[in-house]
CSV table of C-alpha atoms in Angstrom, one decimal:
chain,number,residue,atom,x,y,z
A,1,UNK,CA,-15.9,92.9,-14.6
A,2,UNK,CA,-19.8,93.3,-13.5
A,3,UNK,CA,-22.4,92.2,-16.1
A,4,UNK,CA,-24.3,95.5,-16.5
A,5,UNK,CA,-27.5,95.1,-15.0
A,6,UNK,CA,-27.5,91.2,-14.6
A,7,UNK,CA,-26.1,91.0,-11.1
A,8,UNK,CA,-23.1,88.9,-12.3
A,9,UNK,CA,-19.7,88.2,-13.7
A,10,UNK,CA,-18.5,87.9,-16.9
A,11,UNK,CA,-17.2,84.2,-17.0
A,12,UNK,CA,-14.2,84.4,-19.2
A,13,UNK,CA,-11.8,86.2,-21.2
A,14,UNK,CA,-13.5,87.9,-24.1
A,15,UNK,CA,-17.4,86.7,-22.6
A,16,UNK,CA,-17.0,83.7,-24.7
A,17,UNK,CA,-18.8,80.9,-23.0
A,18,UNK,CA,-16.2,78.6,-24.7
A,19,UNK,CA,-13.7,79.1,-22.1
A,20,UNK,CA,-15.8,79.8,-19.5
A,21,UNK,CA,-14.2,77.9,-16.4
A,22,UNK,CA,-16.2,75.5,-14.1
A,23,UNK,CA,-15.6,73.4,-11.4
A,24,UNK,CA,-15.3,69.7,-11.5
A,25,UNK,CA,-17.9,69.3,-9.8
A,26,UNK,CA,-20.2,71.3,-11.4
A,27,UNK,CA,-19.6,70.4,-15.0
A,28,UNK,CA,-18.5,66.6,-15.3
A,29,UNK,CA,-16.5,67.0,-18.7
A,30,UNK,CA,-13.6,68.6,-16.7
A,31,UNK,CA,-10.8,66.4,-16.8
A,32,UNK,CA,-9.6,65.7,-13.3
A,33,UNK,CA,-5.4,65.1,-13.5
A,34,UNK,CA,-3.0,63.4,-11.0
A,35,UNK,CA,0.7,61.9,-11.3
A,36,UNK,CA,0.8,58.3,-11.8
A,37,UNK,CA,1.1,56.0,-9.1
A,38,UNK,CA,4.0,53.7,-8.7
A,39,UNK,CA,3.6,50.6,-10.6
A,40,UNK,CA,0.6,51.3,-12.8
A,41,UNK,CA,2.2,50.6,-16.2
A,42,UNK,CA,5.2,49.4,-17.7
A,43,UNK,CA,8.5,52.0,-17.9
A,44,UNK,CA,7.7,51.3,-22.0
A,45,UNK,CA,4.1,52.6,-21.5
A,46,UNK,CA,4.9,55.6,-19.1
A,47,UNK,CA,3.0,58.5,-20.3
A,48,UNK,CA,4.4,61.5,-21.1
A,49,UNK,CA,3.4,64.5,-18.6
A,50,UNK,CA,0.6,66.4,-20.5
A,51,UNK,CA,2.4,70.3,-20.9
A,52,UNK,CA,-0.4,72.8,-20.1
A,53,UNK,CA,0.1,75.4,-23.1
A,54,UNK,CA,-2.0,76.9,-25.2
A,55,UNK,CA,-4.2,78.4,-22.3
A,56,UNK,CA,-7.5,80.0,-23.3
A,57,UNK,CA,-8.2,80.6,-19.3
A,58,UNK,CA,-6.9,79.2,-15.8
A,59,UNK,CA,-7.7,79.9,-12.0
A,60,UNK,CA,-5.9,78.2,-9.7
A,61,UNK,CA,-5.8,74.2,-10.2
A,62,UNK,CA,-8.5,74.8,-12.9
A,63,UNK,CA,-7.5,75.2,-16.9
A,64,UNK,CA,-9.6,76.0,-19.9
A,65,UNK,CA,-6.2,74.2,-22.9
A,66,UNK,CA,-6.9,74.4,-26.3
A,67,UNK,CA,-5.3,71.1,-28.8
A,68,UNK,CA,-6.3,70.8,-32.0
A,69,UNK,CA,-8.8,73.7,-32.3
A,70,UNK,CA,-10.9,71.7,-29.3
A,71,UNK,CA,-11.6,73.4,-26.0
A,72,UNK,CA,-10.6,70.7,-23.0
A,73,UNK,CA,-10.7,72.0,-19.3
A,74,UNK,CA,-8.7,70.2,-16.7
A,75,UNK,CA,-8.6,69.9,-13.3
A,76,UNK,CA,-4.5,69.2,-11.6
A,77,UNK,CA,-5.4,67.5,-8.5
A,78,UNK,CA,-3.5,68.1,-5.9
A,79,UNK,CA,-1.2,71.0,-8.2
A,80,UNK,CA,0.1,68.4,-10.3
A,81,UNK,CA,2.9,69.8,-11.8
A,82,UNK,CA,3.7,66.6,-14.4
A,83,UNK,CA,0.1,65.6,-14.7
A,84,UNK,CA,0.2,62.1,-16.3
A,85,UNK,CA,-3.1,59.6,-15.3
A,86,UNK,CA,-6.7,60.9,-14.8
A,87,UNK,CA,-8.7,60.6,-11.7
A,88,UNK,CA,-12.2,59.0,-12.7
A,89,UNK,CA,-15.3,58.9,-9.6
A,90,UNK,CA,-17.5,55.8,-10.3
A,91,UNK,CA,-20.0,57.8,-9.6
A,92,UNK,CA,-23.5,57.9,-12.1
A,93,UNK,CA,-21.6,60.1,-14.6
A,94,UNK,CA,-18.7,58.0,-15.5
A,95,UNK,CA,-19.2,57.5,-19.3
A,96,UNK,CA,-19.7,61.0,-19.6
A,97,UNK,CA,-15.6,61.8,-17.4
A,98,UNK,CA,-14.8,58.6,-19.6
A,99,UNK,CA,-16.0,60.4,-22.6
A,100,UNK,CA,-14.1,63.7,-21.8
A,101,UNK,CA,-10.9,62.0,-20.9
A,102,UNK,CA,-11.2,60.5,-24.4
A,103,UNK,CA,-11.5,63.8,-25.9
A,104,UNK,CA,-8.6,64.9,-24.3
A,105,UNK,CA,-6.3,61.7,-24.7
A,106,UNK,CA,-6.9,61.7,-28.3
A,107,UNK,CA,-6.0,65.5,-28.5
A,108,UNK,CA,-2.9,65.1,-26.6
A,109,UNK,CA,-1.7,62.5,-28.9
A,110,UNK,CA,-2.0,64.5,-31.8
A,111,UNK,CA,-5.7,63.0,-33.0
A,112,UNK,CA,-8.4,64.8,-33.8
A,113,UNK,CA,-10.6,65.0,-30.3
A,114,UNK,CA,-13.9,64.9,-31.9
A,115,UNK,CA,-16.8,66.5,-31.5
A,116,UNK,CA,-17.7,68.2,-28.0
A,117,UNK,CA,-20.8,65.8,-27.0
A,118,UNK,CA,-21.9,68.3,-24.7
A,119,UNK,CA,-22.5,71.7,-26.9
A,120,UNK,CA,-26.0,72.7,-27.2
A,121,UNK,CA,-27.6,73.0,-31.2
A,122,UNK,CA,-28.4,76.1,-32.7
A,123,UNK,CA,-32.1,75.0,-31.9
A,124,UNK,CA,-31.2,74.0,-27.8
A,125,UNK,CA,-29.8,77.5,-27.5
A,126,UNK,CA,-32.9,79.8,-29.4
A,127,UNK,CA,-35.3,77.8,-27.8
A,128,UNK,CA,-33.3,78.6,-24.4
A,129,UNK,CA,-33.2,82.4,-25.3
A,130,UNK,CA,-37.0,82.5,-25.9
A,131,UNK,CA,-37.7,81.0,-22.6
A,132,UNK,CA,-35.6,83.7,-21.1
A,133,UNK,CA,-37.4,85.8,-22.9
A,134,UNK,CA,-40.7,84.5,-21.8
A,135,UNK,CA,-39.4,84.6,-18.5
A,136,UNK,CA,-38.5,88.3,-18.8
A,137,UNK,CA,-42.3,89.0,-19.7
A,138,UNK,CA,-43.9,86.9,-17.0
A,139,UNK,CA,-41.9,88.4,-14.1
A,140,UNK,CA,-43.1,92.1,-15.7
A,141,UNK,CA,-46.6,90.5,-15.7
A,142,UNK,CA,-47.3,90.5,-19.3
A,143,UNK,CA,-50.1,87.8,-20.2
A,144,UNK,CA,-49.3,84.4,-22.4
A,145,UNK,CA,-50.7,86.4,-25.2
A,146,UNK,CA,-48.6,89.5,-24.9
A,147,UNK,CA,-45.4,87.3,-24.2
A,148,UNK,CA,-46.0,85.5,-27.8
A,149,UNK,CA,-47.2,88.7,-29.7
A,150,UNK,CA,-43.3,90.0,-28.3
A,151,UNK,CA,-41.5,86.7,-29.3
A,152,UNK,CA,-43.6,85.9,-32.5
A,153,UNK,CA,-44.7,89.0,-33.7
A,154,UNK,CA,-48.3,90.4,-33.1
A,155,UNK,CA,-49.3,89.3,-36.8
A,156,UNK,CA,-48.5,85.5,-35.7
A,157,UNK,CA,-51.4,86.1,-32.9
A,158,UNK,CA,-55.1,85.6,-34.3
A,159,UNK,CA,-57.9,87.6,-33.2
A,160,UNK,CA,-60.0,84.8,-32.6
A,161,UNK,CA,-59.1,81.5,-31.6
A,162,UNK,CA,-56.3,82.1,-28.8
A,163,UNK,CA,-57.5,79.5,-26.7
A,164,UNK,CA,-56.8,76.8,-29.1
A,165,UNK,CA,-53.9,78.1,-30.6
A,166,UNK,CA,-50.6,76.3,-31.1
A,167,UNK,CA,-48.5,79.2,-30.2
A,168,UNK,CA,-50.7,80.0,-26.6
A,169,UNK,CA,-49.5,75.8,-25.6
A,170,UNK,CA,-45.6,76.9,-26.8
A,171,UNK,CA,-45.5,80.3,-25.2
A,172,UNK,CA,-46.7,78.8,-21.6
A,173,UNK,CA,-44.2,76.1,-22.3
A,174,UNK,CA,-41.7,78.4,-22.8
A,175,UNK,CA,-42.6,80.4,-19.7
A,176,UNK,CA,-42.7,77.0,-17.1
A,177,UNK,CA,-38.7,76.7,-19.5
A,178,UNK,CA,-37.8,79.8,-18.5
A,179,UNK,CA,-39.6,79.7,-15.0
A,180,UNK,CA,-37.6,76.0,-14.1
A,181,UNK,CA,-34.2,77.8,-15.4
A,182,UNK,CA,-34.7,80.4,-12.7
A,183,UNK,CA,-35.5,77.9,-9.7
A,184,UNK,CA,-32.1,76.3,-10.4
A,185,UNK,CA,-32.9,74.4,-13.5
A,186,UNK,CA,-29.8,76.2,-15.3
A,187,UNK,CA,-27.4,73.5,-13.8
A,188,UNK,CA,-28.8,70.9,-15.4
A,189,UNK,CA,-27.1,72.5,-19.0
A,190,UNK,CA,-24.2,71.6,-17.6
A,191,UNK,CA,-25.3,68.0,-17.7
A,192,UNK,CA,-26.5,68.0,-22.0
A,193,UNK,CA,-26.8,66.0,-23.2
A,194,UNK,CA,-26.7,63.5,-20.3
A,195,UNK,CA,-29.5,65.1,-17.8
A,196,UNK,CA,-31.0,61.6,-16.9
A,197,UNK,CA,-28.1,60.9,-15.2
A,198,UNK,CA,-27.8,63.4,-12.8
């Protein structure tokens, strides 16, 4: 289904970003699952397959699973069918596939997963939609000042003393935001809260 005007797709079921499915590669908290290899553990250790129910979204190999009222995506490598080991690069975002494999280990085993490290705050995700904002009045050509009279109200803008203003340093930081999100900067959400890693 198109996005009206935005020149893209809706990502999931229902346009919740919740279930939104992503690549592996693109966002490293996807869960990448194989079979187990011959002579890994013991026959009294042997995992048991991990039954893909409770589906929120799939494509192909890819899954959105729900456990425990946590949202876990997983990646079958290879179409597992009996998925029961998962495939971890040593690559400079380890902890954060060893963090999500954690999250999903826990839920499979009837614990409580824990807390999503990677979900943005309430005040990550207004400050992101004011940069788009401030963005949206930049590309139209608006000044700094007009941008902030739009996001803060015109009242918030004094007469005199724009120049020194706290709100003229936040609006052109929320414009060079909003301009680094359009230049490709938006992948780097997939990163919080690791970024320095990538």
């Amino acid at each position: 289904m198109r996005s009206p005007g935005a020149g893209g797709y809706f990502l999931a079921p229902k346009n919740d970003p919740e279930v939104a499915l992503w690549t592996a590669e693109a966002l490293p908290s996807v869960v990448a699952l194989s079979g187990l290899p011959p002579g890994l553990v013991s026959p009294e250790q042997k995992p048991r397959p991990l039954a893909l129910d409770s589906i929120l979204a799939a494509e192909g190999d890819d899954y959105v699973i729900e456990r425990l009222g946590a949202t876990l995506r997983v990646h079958l490598v290879c179409g597992e069918t009996q998925p029961t080991a998962v495939l971890l690069p040593l690559d400079r975002l380890f902890e954060v596939r060893v963090a999500a494999a954690l999250r999903l280990w826990r839920a499979v085993n009837g614990q409580r997963p824990g807390r999503n490290p990677a979900t943005l705050s309430e005040a990550r995700r207004k400050r992101l939609i004011l940069a788009l904002r401030a963005l949206d009045g930049c590309l139209d050509g608006a000044t700094h000042r007009q941008i902030a009279a739009a996001l803060f109200g015109a009242n918030a803008i004094p007469e005199r003393g724009w120049i020194s203003h706290d709100l003229r340093d936040r609006t052109a930081r929320l414009v060079r935001l909003g301009v680094a999100l359009m230049n490709g900067g938006y992948r780097r959400l997939l990163l919080h809260p690791y970024r320095g890693r990538a």
